[in-house]
XYZ file of C-alpha atoms in Angstrom:
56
model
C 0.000 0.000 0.000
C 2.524 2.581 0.746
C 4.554 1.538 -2.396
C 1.115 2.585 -4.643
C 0.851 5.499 -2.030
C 4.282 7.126 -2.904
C 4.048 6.573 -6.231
C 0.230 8.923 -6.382
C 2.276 11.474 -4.081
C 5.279 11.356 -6.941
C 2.805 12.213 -9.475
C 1.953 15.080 -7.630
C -0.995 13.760 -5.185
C 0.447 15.536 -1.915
C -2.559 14.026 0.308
C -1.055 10.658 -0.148
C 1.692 11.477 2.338
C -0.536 11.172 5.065
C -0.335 8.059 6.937
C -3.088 6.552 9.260
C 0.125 5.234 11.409
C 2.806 7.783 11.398
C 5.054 4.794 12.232
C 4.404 3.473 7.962
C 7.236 4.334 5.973
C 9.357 3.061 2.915
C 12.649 2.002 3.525
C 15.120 3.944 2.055
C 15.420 1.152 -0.411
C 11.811 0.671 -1.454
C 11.133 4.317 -2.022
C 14.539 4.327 -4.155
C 13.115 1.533 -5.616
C 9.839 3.168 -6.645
C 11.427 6.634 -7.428
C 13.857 4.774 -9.939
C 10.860 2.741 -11.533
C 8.478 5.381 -11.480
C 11.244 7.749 -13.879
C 12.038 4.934 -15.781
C 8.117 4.537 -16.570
C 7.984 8.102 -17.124
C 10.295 7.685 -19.788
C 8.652 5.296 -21.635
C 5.694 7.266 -21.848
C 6.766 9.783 -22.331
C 8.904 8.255 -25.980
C 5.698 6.121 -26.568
C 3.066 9.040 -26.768
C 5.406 10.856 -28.374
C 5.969 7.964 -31.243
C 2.054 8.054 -31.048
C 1.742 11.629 -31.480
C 3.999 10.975 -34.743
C 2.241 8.620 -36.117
C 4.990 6.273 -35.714
């Protein structure tokens, strides 16, 4: 849950910081984890629509 949680607050959700336990966190190695797949997604996307957009 907090993985799909930092992820909504990386796309610019800030509400999704909030925590019902303030005790939940990411480890410093999941949310490095999730930063580095979330840019590498954005990426993608970001070549695909544009190759879309192109007609390619």
């Amino acid at each position: 849950m907090l993985y799909y949680k930092h992820l909504m607050v990386l796309n610019g959700e800030r509400e999704y910081a909030l925590h019902f336990n303030e005790s939940d966190a990411l480890s410093d190695a999941q949310r490095n984890y999730v930063e580095a797949q979330y840019a590498l997604f954005r990426e993608w996307y970001a070549q695909w629509s544009a190759d879309i957009r192109d007609g390619h």
